Amino acid sequence: MTPLLSARGLTKLYPGGRGCREVSLELDAGEVLAVVGESGSGKSTLLSLLATELAADAGRIDYRLRDGTVRDLLVLGEAERRLLLRTDWGFIRQDATQGLRMAVSAGGNVGERLMAVGARHYGNIREAARDWLERVEIAPARMDDSPRGFSGGMRQRLQIARNLVTQPRLVLMDEPTSGLDVSVQARLLDLIRGLVAELGLAVVIVTHDLAVARLLSHRILVMKDGRVIESGLTDQVLDDPAAPYTQLLVSSVLAA
Amino acid sequence: MQPLVELENVSKSFTLHLRGGLRLPVVSGASLVAHPGECVVLGGPSGAGKSSLLRMIHGNYRCDAGRILVRDGAEPVDIATAEPRRILALRRGVMGHVSQFLRVIPRIGALEVVAAAGREAGLEAGAARDQAAALLARLNLPERLWHLPPATFSGGEQQRVNIARGFIAHRPVLLLDEPTASLDARNRTVVVELIAAKQAAGAAVIGIFHDQDVREAVATRVVDVTRFAAQAA
Ligand SMILES: Nc1ncnc2c1ncn2[C@@H]1O[C@H](COP(=O)(O)OP(=O)(O)OP(=O)(O)O)[C@@H](O)[C@H]1O
Ligand SMILES: Nc1ncnc2c1ncn2[C@@H]1O[C@H](COP(=O)(O)OP(=O)(O)OP(=O)(O)O)[C@@H](O)[C@H]1O
Ligand SMILES: [Mg+2]
Ligand SMILES: [Mg+2]
């Protein structure tokens, strides 16, 4: 069967020549792909390209729709593309204030996504929102509170609920655990790990933390200067890195 | 009888780019077979490449040359060239691996760590939980620890969780890297019994055991890895 997502030769160069060059990747349901590399190596650019938030200079992104047909997202009509992104995809951002609507209550943040895919019954929406808040360990009593008053870890968990409530098949994550305390991070990672396995999600996760990549991902891409310089089975790349840069990356951390 | 694991002319060296590209040959021309019911023990001094060979079979280390065939039902899969996805599938259903240390997952209790490994290998949730409990009991892990995350366990306690993870569910190939190193005599004996039971069930075991008693109790054959010592280039 064709993979869920297949990107070929994705390229986006900013003025000055930085960006993302000829990146190819494949992803299937239930697979977690980690993207690692130093700051500025093009990880977020790659994610924005995959999310079609950024227009690619070259390449294609084939995606298998629920009915089995495969479409190139880069040539999909605008309305169709938007619907797909709203229903079938999730995007967890490093900065929760960009992934949430800060002026809307926690419950509203989750319910809003359901309404965007056509849910209309207020009671059902509220019920589903409460259910998802509980799954990400946010007490129902906080449902009507604004995320402004939430801690960093709570905001990230709320982002996860907001994204997963529509039962997406593909979730993109950009540094979802960075900037959090270690114990908060562990809890979040545990939650992500459980949900990914339970729901059979396909995930692309960008992280600078090799321990996060090892814990969550099956395969890994190592990026440098906009290119993928090494890829493969996560534990193999981390334990037996081939490229000089990957060896440097692995040796710079105590134990991943 | 067909072997479950077959290494043909396997070579491996590390290139240390951070040390000026220093090339460290580990093994060259290594050949080895393991049949159902066998326990092949890798012998040789420290640094001979025993763990490296085991890791290569598991797909954790790359293989530079040669073939590493692991049988998945009737189909031999060459680990040296297999896609990551294929290797992951083999790890789920065909080959188990027990290393010397447990890589702990934060916040997950010991029993659940073991049961999760069982589910990954295809056991149904209830059966996985029952088998996990049975194994932990057999390995004398105090029941008060079962629901605690192993991060704070002693070395021997962690290792017993690790062993239970590797032995839950039947996989036809079992790779063991000094599983008994941090265990007391009583628990070493349990591990010897567990290994014998796997062999009796038709598994091929390839292992490294420093402990002389354990080695003698389990080995059907010892392969001295110094035979495969690589010539420094
Ligand atoms: N809009 C832009 N215009 C010009 N250059 C940009 C733009 N966005 C990003 N860049 C540059 O492109 C390169 C890749 O950026 P990107 O955000 O993808 O890196 P990253 O790998 O995600 O880094 P980090 O780990 O710091 O988040 C960087 O050098 C960045 O400065
Ligand atoms: N990831 C690695 N990167 C670089 N060198 C490595 C790596 N893993 C192992 N080596 C080297 O390969 C050689 C063989 O190591 P290996 O761990 O396979 O030996 P061993 O026979 O298992 O030894 P011991 O009995 O001490 O466990 C050693 O020189 C070791 O330093
Ligand atoms: Mg970034
Ligand atoms: Mg060793």
Coordinates of C-alpha atoms and ligand atoms in Angstrom, one line a residue:
Chain A
M1 CA 0.0 0.0 0.0
T2 CA 1.2 3.5 -0.6
P3 CA 2.3 5.4 2.5
L4 CA 0.1 7.9 4.2
L5 CA 2.4 10.7 3.5
S6 CA 5.2 10.9 1.0
A7 CA 7.2 14.0 0.4
R8 CA 9.7 14.2 -2.5
G9 CA 12.4 16.7 -3.1
L10 CA 10.8 19.4 -0.8
T11 CA 12.7 22.6 -1.2
K12 CA 12.2 26.1 0.1
L13 CA 15.0 28.6 0.1
Y14 CA 14.8 32.0 1.9
P15 CA 16.6 35.0 0.5
G16 CA 20.1 34.4 1.7
G17 CA 20.0 30.7 0.8
R18 CA 18.9 29.1 4.1
G19 CA 15.9 27.0 4.4
C20 CA 15.2 23.4 3.4
R21 CA 16.7 21.5 0.4
E22 CA 15.4 18.5 -1.4
V23 CA 14.0 16.7 1.6
S24 CA 12.2 13.4 1.0
L25 CA 10.4 11.4 3.6
E26 CA 7.7 8.7 4.0
L27 CA 5.3 8.1 6.8
D28 CA 2.7 5.5 7.6
A29 CA -0.1 5.2 10.2
G30 CA 1.3 4.4 13.6
E31 CA 4.8 5.6 12.7
V32 CA 6.6 8.4 14.5
L33 CA 9.4 10.2 12.6
A34 CA 11.7 12.5 14.5
V35 CA 13.5 15.4 12.9
V36 CA 16.6 16.5 14.7
G37 CA 19.5 19.0 14.0
E38 CA 21.0 22.2 15.2
S39 CA 19.2 25.5 15.4
G40 CA 18.7 26.9 11.9
S41 CA 19.0 23.6 10.2
G42 CA 15.6 23.9 8.6
K43 CA 13.4 21.6 10.9
S44 CA 10.6 24.1 11.4
T45 CA 10.8 25.1 7.7
L46 CA 10.3 21.4 6.8
L47 CA 7.3 21.2 9.1
S48 CA 5.7 24.3 7.6
L49 CA 6.2 22.9 4.2
L50 CA 4.5 19.7 5.2
A51 CA 1.7 21.6 6.7
T52 CA 1.5 23.6 3.4
E53 CA 1.7 26.8 5.4
L54 CA 4.7 27.7 3.4
A55 CA 4.8 27.4 -0.3
A56 CA 7.5 25.1 -1.6
D57 CA 9.9 26.1 -4.4
A58 CA 10.0 22.6 -5.6
G59 CA 8.9 19.1 -4.7
R60 CA 5.6 17.3 -4.0
I61 CA 3.7 16.0 -1.0
D62 CA 1.5 13.0 -1.7
Y63 CA -1.1 12.2 0.9
R64 CA -3.4 9.2 1.0
L65 CA -7.0 10.4 1.7
R66 CA -9.4 8.4 3.8
D67 CA -11.0 7.0 0.6
G68 CA -7.6 5.6 -0.5
T69 CA -6.9 8.1 -3.3
V70 CA -3.6 9.8 -3.2
R71 CA -3.3 13.5 -3.9
D72 CA -0.4 15.9 -4.2
L73 CA -1.2 18.5 -1.5
L74 CA 0.8 21.2 -3.4
V75 CA -1.7 21.2 -6.3
L76 CA -4.8 20.6 -4.2
G77 CA -7.5 23.3 -4.4
E78 CA -7.6 25.8 -1.6
A79 CA -10.9 24.7 -0.1
E80 CA -10.1 21.1 -0.2
R81 CA -6.7 21.7 1.3
R82 CA -8.2 23.7 4.2
L83 CA -10.7 21.0 4.9
L84 CA -8.1 18.3 5.0
L85 CA -5.8 20.3 7.3
R86 CA -8.7 20.9 9.7
T87 CA -10.1 17.4 9.8
D88 CA -7.2 15.0 9.0
W89 CA -4.2 16.9 10.4
G90 CA -3.0 18.3 13.7
F91 CA -0.2 20.7 14.4
I92 CA 1.2 21.1 17.9
R93 CA 3.3 24.2 18.1
Q94 CA 6.3 25.0 20.3
D95 CA 4.6 28.2 21.3
A96 CA 1.2 27.3 22.7
T97 CA -0.1 30.8 22.2
Q98 CA 0.3 30.2 18.5
G99 CA -1.5 26.9 18.5
L100 CA -4.3 28.0 20.9
R101 CA -6.8 30.8 20.9
M102 CA -5.9 32.6 24.0
A103 CA -9.1 34.6 24.2
V104 CA -11.2 31.5 24.2
S105 CA -11.8 29.1 27.2
A106 CA -10.1 25.7 27.4
G107 CA -13.3 23.9 26.5
G108 CA -13.9 26.4 23.7
N109 CA -10.5 25.7 22.3
V110 CA -11.4 22.1 21.9
G111 CA -15.0 22.5 20.9
E112 CA -14.1 25.1 18.3
R113 CA -12.3 22.5 16.3
L114 CA -15.3 20.2 16.4
M115 CA -17.5 23.0 15.2
A116 CA -15.1 23.6 12.3
V117 CA -15.7 20.1 11.1
G118 CA -19.5 20.5 11.3
A119 CA -20.5 19.6 14.9
R120 CA -23.5 21.7 15.9
H121 CA -25.1 20.1 19.0
Y122 CA -23.9 22.2 22.0
G123 CA -24.3 19.5 24.6
N124 CA -22.3 16.9 22.5
I125 CA -19.6 19.4 21.8
R126 CA -19.2 20.2 25.4
E127 CA -19.2 16.6 26.3
A128 CA -16.5 15.8 23.8
A129 CA -14.4 18.7 25.0
R130 CA -14.7 17.6 28.6
D131 CA -13.8 14.1 27.6
W132 CA -10.7 15.2 25.8
L133 CA -9.6 17.6 28.6
E134 CA -9.8 14.6 30.9
R135 CA -7.7 12.5 28.6
V136 CA -5.0 15.1 28.7
E137 CA -5.3 15.4 32.4
I138 CA -6.9 18.8 32.6
A139 CA -9.6 18.9 35.4
P140 CA -13.1 19.5 34.1
A141 CA -13.3 22.3 36.6
R142 CA -10.9 24.3 34.5
M143 CA -13.0 23.9 31.4
D144 CA -14.3 27.4 31.4
D145 CA -11.0 29.0 32.3
S146 CA -8.9 30.8 29.8
P147 CA -5.6 29.2 28.8
R148 CA -3.9 32.5 29.8
G149 CA -4.0 31.2 33.4
F150 CA -2.5 27.8 32.4
S151 CA 1.0 26.6 33.0
G152 CA 3.3 25.8 30.1
G153 CA 2.6 22.1 30.5
M154 CA -1.1 22.5 30.7
R155 CA -1.2 24.7 27.6
Q156 CA 0.7 22.0 25.7
R157 CA -1.8 19.4 26.9
L158 CA -4.6 21.7 25.8
Q159 CA -3.1 22.0 22.4
I160 CA -3.0 18.2 22.1
A161 CA -6.7 18.0 23.1
R162 CA -7.6 20.7 20.6
N163 CA -5.7 18.9 17.8
L164 CA -6.8 15.3 18.6
V165 CA -10.5 15.9 19.1
T166 CA -11.2 15.7 15.4
Q167 CA -9.4 12.4 15.2
P168 CA -6.7 13.4 12.8
R169 CA -4.5 10.8 11.1
L170 CA -1.4 12.9 10.9
V171 CA 0.0 15.1 13.6
L172 CA 3.0 17.5 13.2
M173 CA 4.8 18.6 16.3
D174 CA 7.4 21.3 16.6
E175 CA 9.4 21.0 19.8
P176 CA 6.3 20.2 21.9
T177 CA 8.2 19.7 25.1
S178 CA 10.9 22.4 25.0
G179 CA 10.9 25.1 27.6
L180 CA 9.1 22.9 30.1
D181 CA 10.5 21.6 33.4
V182 CA 11.9 18.1 33.3
S183 CA 9.1 16.5 35.3
V184 CA 6.4 18.4 33.3
Q185 CA 8.2 17.2 30.1
A186 CA 8.2 13.6 31.3
R187 CA 4.5 13.7 31.9
L188 CA 3.8 15.3 28.5
L189 CA 6.0 12.8 26.7
D190 CA 4.2 10.0 28.5
L191 CA 0.9 11.3 27.4
I192 CA 2.0 11.7 23.7
R193 CA 3.5 8.2 23.7
G194 CA 0.3 6.7 25.0
L195 CA -2.0 8.6 22.6
V196 CA 0.2 7.9 19.6
A197 CA 0.1 4.2 20.3
E198 CA -3.6 4.1 21.2
L199 CA -4.8 6.1 18.2
G200 CA -2.3 4.7 15.7
L201 CA -1.3 8.3 14.7
A202 CA 1.3 9.2 12.2
V203 CA 3.6 11.8 13.7
V204 CA 6.4 14.0 12.5
I205 CA 8.1 15.5 15.6
V206 CA 10.8 18.1 15.5
T207 CA 13.0 18.1 18.5
H208 CA 16.5 19.1 19.5
D209 CA 16.3 16.6 22.4
L210 CA 17.8 13.3 21.3
A211 CA 16.3 11.6 24.4
V212 CA 12.8 12.7 23.2
A213 CA 13.5 11.4 19.7
R214 CA 14.6 8.0 21.2
L215 CA 11.6 7.7 23.5
L216 CA 9.0 8.6 20.9
S217 CA 10.2 7.9 17.4
H218 CA 10.7 4.8 15.2
R219 CA 12.8 6.6 12.6
I220 CA 14.8 9.7 12.6
L221 CA 16.0 12.4 10.1
V222 CA 19.1 14.4 10.9
M223 CA 19.2 17.8 9.3
K224 CA 22.1 20.1 8.7
D225 CA 22.1 23.3 6.6
G226 CA 18.7 22.5 5.2
R227 CA 19.5 19.0 4.1
V228 CA 18.9 15.5 5.5
I229 CA 22.4 14.2 6.1
E230 CA 21.4 10.9 7.8
S231 CA 18.3 8.9 8.4
G232 CA 17.2 5.5 9.5
L233 CA 16.0 3.5 12.5
T234 CA 16.2 5.8 15.5
D235 CA 18.2 3.6 17.8
Q236 CA 20.6 2.7 15.0
V237 CA 21.3 6.4 14.1
L238 CA 21.8 7.3 17.7
D239 CA 23.9 4.3 18.7
D240 CA 25.9 3.9 15.6
P241 CA 25.9 7.3 13.9
A242 CA 27.7 7.4 10.5
A243 CA 27.9 11.0 9.5
P244 CA 30.5 13.2 11.2
Y245 CA 27.8 15.7 12.2
T246 CA 25.6 13.1 13.7
Q247 CA 28.5 11.7 15.7
L248 CA 29.1 15.3 17.0
L249 CA 25.4 15.7 17.9
V250 CA 25.3 12.4 19.7
S251 CA 28.5 12.9 21.6
S252 CA 27.4 16.4 22.8
V253 CA 24.7 14.9 25.0
L254 CA 25.4 12.8 28.1
A255 CA 23.0 10.0 27.4
A256 CA 20.2 9.9 25.0
Chain B
M1 CA 16.4 -28.0 10.1
Q2 CA 16.7 -24.5 8.9
P3 CA 18.6 -22.0 11.0
L4 CA 16.6 -19.1 12.5
V5 CA 19.6 -16.8 12.4
E6 CA 22.5 -17.0 9.9
L7 CA 25.4 -14.6 9.7
E8 CA 27.5 -14.8 6.5
N9 CA 30.9 -13.1 6.3
V10 CA 29.8 -10.2 8.4
S11 CA 32.1 -7.2 8.9
K12 CA 31.9 -4.1 11.0
S13 CA 34.1 -1.2 11.8
F14 CA 33.5 2.1 13.4
T15 CA 34.9 5.3 11.9
L16 CA 35.4 7.9 14.6
H17 CA 35.0 11.2 12.8
L18 CA 35.6 13.2 16.0
R19 CA 39.0 11.6 16.3
G20 CA 40.3 12.4 12.9
G21 CA 38.5 9.6 11.1
L22 CA 40.1 6.9 13.1
R23 CA 38.9 3.5 11.9
L24 CA 38.2 0.9 14.5
P25 CA 37.7 -2.5 13.0
V26 CA 35.5 -4.7 15.2
V27 CA 34.8 -8.0 13.3
S28 CA 35.5 -9.3 9.9
G29 CA 34.2 -12.4 8.1
A30 CA 32.0 -13.4 11.0
S31 CA 29.8 -16.4 10.2
L32 CA 27.4 -18.0 12.6
V33 CA 24.2 -20.0 12.7
A34 CA 21.6 -20.6 15.3
H35 CA 19.0 -23.3 14.9
P36 CA 15.7 -23.7 16.8
G37 CA 16.4 -25.0 20.3
E38 CA 20.0 -23.9 20.4
C39 CA 21.7 -21.5 22.8
V40 CA 24.8 -20.2 21.1
V41 CA 27.1 -18.4 23.5
L42 CA 29.4 -15.7 22.2
G43 CA 32.8 -15.9 24.0
G44 CA 36.0 -13.9 23.9
P45 CA 37.7 -11.2 25.9
S46 CA 36.4 -7.8 26.6
G47 CA 36.3 -5.7 23.5
A48 CA 36.3 -8.7 21.1
G49 CA 33.0 -7.5 19.6
K50 CA 30.5 -9.8 21.3
S51 CA 28.0 -7.0 22.0
S52 CA 28.5 -5.5 18.7
L53 CA 27.6 -8.7 16.9
L54 CA 24.5 -9.1 18.9
R55 CA 23.5 -5.4 18.3
M56 CA 24.0 -6.0 14.6
I57 CA 21.6 -8.9 14.6
H58 CA 19.1 -6.7 16.4
G59 CA 19.6 -4.0 13.8
N60 CA 20.9 -1.6 16.4
Y61 CA 24.4 -1.4 14.8
R62 CA 24.9 -1.2 11.1
C63 CA 26.5 -4.0 9.2
D64 CA 29.2 -3.0 6.7
A65 CA 29.4 -6.2 4.7
G66 CA 27.9 -9.6 4.6
R67 CA 24.4 -10.8 5.4
I68 CA 22.5 -11.3 8.6
L69 CA 19.5 -13.5 7.9
V70 CA 16.8 -13.7 10.4
R71 CA 13.9 -16.0 9.6
D72 CA 10.4 -14.6 9.7
G73 CA 8.2 -17.6 9.3
A74 CA 9.4 -19.0 6.0
E75 CA 11.0 -15.8 4.8
P76 CA 14.7 -15.0 5.6
V77 CA 15.1 -11.2 6.1
D78 CA 18.6 -9.7 5.7
I79 CA 18.9 -7.3 8.6
A80 CA 22.0 -5.7 6.9
T81 CA 19.8 -4.3 4.1
A82 CA 16.3 -4.4 5.5
E83 CA 14.1 -1.2 5.7
P84 CA 13.7 0.2 9.2
R85 CA 10.0 -0.7 9.1
R86 CA 10.9 -4.4 8.4
I87 CA 13.4 -4.4 11.3
L88 CA 10.8 -3.0 13.7
A89 CA 8.3 -5.6 12.6
L90 CA 10.9 -8.3 13.3
R91 CA 11.6 -6.9 16.7
R92 CA 7.9 -7.0 17.5
G93 CA 7.2 -10.5 16.4
V94 CA 10.5 -12.4 15.8
M95 CA 13.4 -11.3 17.9
G96 CA 13.6 -10.2 21.5
H97 CA 16.7 -8.5 23.0
V98 CA 17.7 -8.1 26.5
S99 CA 20.6 -5.7 27.2
Q100 CA 22.5 -5.3 30.3
F101 CA 20.6 -2.2 31.4
L102 CA 17.0 -1.2 31.4
R103 CA 16.2 2.0 29.5
V104 CA 13.5 3.4 31.8
I105 CA 10.5 5.2 30.6
P106 CA 9.4 7.9 33.1
R107 CA 6.2 7.5 35.0
I108 CA 5.4 4.0 33.9
G109 CA 5.2 1.2 36.5
A110 CA 7.3 -1.9 36.3
L111 CA 4.3 -4.2 35.7
E112 CA 3.0 -2.0 32.9
V113 CA 6.5 -1.7 31.3
V114 CA 6.6 -5.5 31.0
A115 CA 2.9 -5.8 30.0
A116 CA 3.4 -3.1 27.3
A117 CA 6.3 -5.2 25.8
G118 CA 3.9 -8.2 25.7
R119 CA 1.2 -6.2 23.9
E120 CA 3.8 -5.0 21.4
A121 CA 4.7 -8.6 20.7
G122 CA 1.1 -9.3 20.0
L123 CA -0.4 -10.5 23.3
E124 CA -3.9 -9.5 24.1
A125 CA -4.0 -6.9 27.0
G126 CA -5.3 -9.3 29.7
A127 CA -2.9 -12.0 28.8
A128 CA 0.0 -9.5 28.7
R129 CA -0.8 -8.4 32.2
D130 CA -1.1 -11.9 33.6
Q131 CA 2.2 -13.0 32.0
A132 CA 3.9 -9.9 33.2
A133 CA 2.8 -10.5 36.7
A134 CA 3.8 -14.2 36.5
L135 CA 7.3 -13.3 35.2
L136 CA 7.9 -10.6 37.8
A137 CA 6.8 -13.0 40.5
R138 CA 9.0 -15.8 39.1
L139 CA 12.0 -13.3 39.1
N140 CA 11.2 -12.5 42.8
L141 CA 10.6 -8.8 42.2
P142 CA 8.7 -7.7 45.4
E143 CA 5.1 -7.0 44.6
R144 CA 5.2 -3.6 46.3
L145 CA 7.5 -2.5 43.4
W146 CA 5.2 -3.6 40.6
H147 CA 3.4 -0.3 40.3
L148 CA 6.4 2.0 40.8
P149 CA 8.4 3.3 37.8
P150 CA 11.7 1.4 37.7
A151 CA 13.8 4.6 37.6
T152 CA 14.5 4.3 41.3
F153 CA 15.0 0.6 41.5
S154 CA 18.3 -1.1 42.3
G155 CA 20.4 -2.4 39.4
G156 CA 19.3 -6.0 40.0
E157 CA 15.7 -5.0 40.3
Q158 CA 15.8 -3.0 37.1
Q159 CA 17.5 -5.8 35.3
R160 CA 14.8 -8.3 36.3
V161 CA 12.2 -5.9 34.8
N162 CA 14.4 -5.8 31.7
I163 CA 14.5 -9.6 31.6
A164 CA 10.8 -9.9 32.0
R165 CA 10.3 -7.5 29.1
G166 CA 12.5 -9.7 26.9
F167 CA 11.0 -13.0 27.9
I168 CA 7.3 -12.1 27.8
A169 CA 5.6 -13.4 24.7
H170 CA 7.2 -16.0 22.6
R171 CA 9.7 -14.8 20.0
P172 CA 11.6 -17.4 18.0
V173 CA 14.9 -15.5 18.4
L174 CA 16.2 -14.3 21.7
L175 CA 19.4 -12.1 21.9
L176 CA 20.8 -11.8 25.4
D177 CA 23.7 -9.5 26.4
E178 CA 24.8 -10.4 29.9
P179 CA 21.3 -10.5 31.3
T180 CA 22.5 -12.0 34.6
A181 CA 25.3 -9.6 35.2
S182 CA 23.7 -7.8 38.1
L183 CA 21.7 -10.7 39.6
D184 CA 22.2 -12.8 42.7
A185 CA 22.6 -16.6 42.5
R186 CA 18.9 -17.3 43.1
N187 CA 17.7 -15.1 40.3
R188 CA 20.5 -16.3 38.0
T189 CA 19.0 -19.7 38.4
V190 CA 15.6 -18.4 37.4
V191 CA 17.0 -16.9 34.3
V192 CA 18.8 -20.2 33.4
E193 CA 15.4 -21.9 33.7
L194 CA 13.7 -19.3 31.6
I195 CA 16.3 -19.7 28.9
A196 CA 15.9 -23.5 28.9
A197 CA 12.1 -23.1 28.6
K198 CA 12.5 -20.9 25.5
Q199 CA 14.9 -23.4 23.9
A200 CA 12.4 -26.2 24.7
A201 CA 9.7 -24.1 22.9
G202 CA 12.0 -24.0 19.8
A203 CA 13.6 -20.6 20.2
A204 CA 17.1 -19.9 19.0
V205 CA 19.0 -18.1 21.7
I206 CA 22.2 -16.2 21.1
G207 CA 23.8 -14.8 24.3
I208 CA 26.7 -13.4 26.1
F209 CA 27.3 -14.6 29.7
H210 CA 30.3 -13.7 31.7
D211 CA 29.3 -15.9 34.6
Q212 CA 30.9 -19.3 34.2
D213 CA 28.0 -21.3 35.9
V214 CA 25.3 -19.7 33.8
R215 CA 27.3 -20.2 30.6
E216 CA 27.8 -23.9 31.4
A217 CA 24.2 -24.3 32.3
V218 CA 22.8 -22.8 29.1
A219 CA 25.3 -23.2 26.2
T220 CA 24.7 -25.7 23.6
R221 CA 27.7 -24.3 21.7
V222 CA 30.3 -21.6 22.4
V223 CA 31.6 -19.4 19.5
D224 CA 34.8 -17.6 20.3
V225 CA 34.4 -14.2 18.7
T226 CA 38.2 -13.6 18.5
R227 CA 38.0 -15.9 15.5
F228 CA 36.4 -13.0 13.7
A229 CA 39.0 -10.4 14.9
A230 CA 39.3 -7.8 12.2
Q231 CA 42.7 -6.9 10.7
A232 CA 43.5 -3.3 11.5
A233 CA 43.5 -1.5 8.2
Ligands
LIG1 N1 11.1 33.9 6.8 C1 12.4 33.7 6.8 N2 13.2 34.5 6.0 C2 14.5 34.3 5.9 N3 15.2 33.4 6.6 C3 14.4 32.5 7.3 C4 13.0 32.7 7.4 N4 12.6 31.7 8.3 C5 13.6 31.0 8.6 N5 14.8 31.5 8.1 C6 16.1 30.9 8.2 O1 16.1 29.6 7.7 C7 16.9 28.7 8.5 C8 16.1 27.5 8.9 O2 15.1 28.0 9.9 P1 14.2 27.0 10.7 O3 13.2 27.8 11.5 O4 13.6 26.0 9.8 O5 15.2 26.3 11.6 P2 15.1 25.2 12.8 O6 15.9 24.1 12.4 O7 13.6 25.0 13.0 O8 15.8 25.9 14.0 P3 15.4 26.0 15.6 O9 15.9 24.7 16.1 O10 16.2 27.1 16.1 O11 14.0 26.1 15.7 C9 17.4 29.6 9.6 O12 18.7 30.0 9.3 C10 16.5 30.8 9.6 O13 17.2 31.9 10.1
LIG2 N1 29.0 2.7 19.2 C1 30.3 2.5 19.2 N2 31.1 3.5 18.7 C2 32.4 3.3 18.6 N3 33.0 2.2 19.0 C3 32.3 1.2 19.5 C4 30.9 1.3 19.7 N4 30.4 0.2 20.2 C5 31.5 -0.6 20.4 N5 32.6 0.0 20.0 C6 34.0 -0.6 20.1 O1 33.9 -1.9 19.5 C7 34.8 -2.8 20.1 C8 34.0 -4.0 20.5 O2 33.0 -3.7 21.5 P1 31.9 -4.6 22.1 O3 31.1 -3.9 23.0 O4 31.3 -5.3 21.0 O5 32.8 -5.7 22.9 P2 32.4 -6.9 23.9 O6 33.1 -8.1 23.3 O7 31.0 -7.0 24.0 O8 33.2 -6.5 25.2 P3 32.7 -6.6 26.7 O9 32.9 -8.1 27.1 O10 33.6 -5.7 27.5 O11 31.3 -6.2 26.8 C9 35.3 -2.0 21.3 O12 36.6 -1.6 21.0 C10 34.4 -0.9 21.5 O13 35.0 0.2 22.1
MG3 MG 12.4 25.5 14.7
MG4 MG 29.7 -6.5 25.7

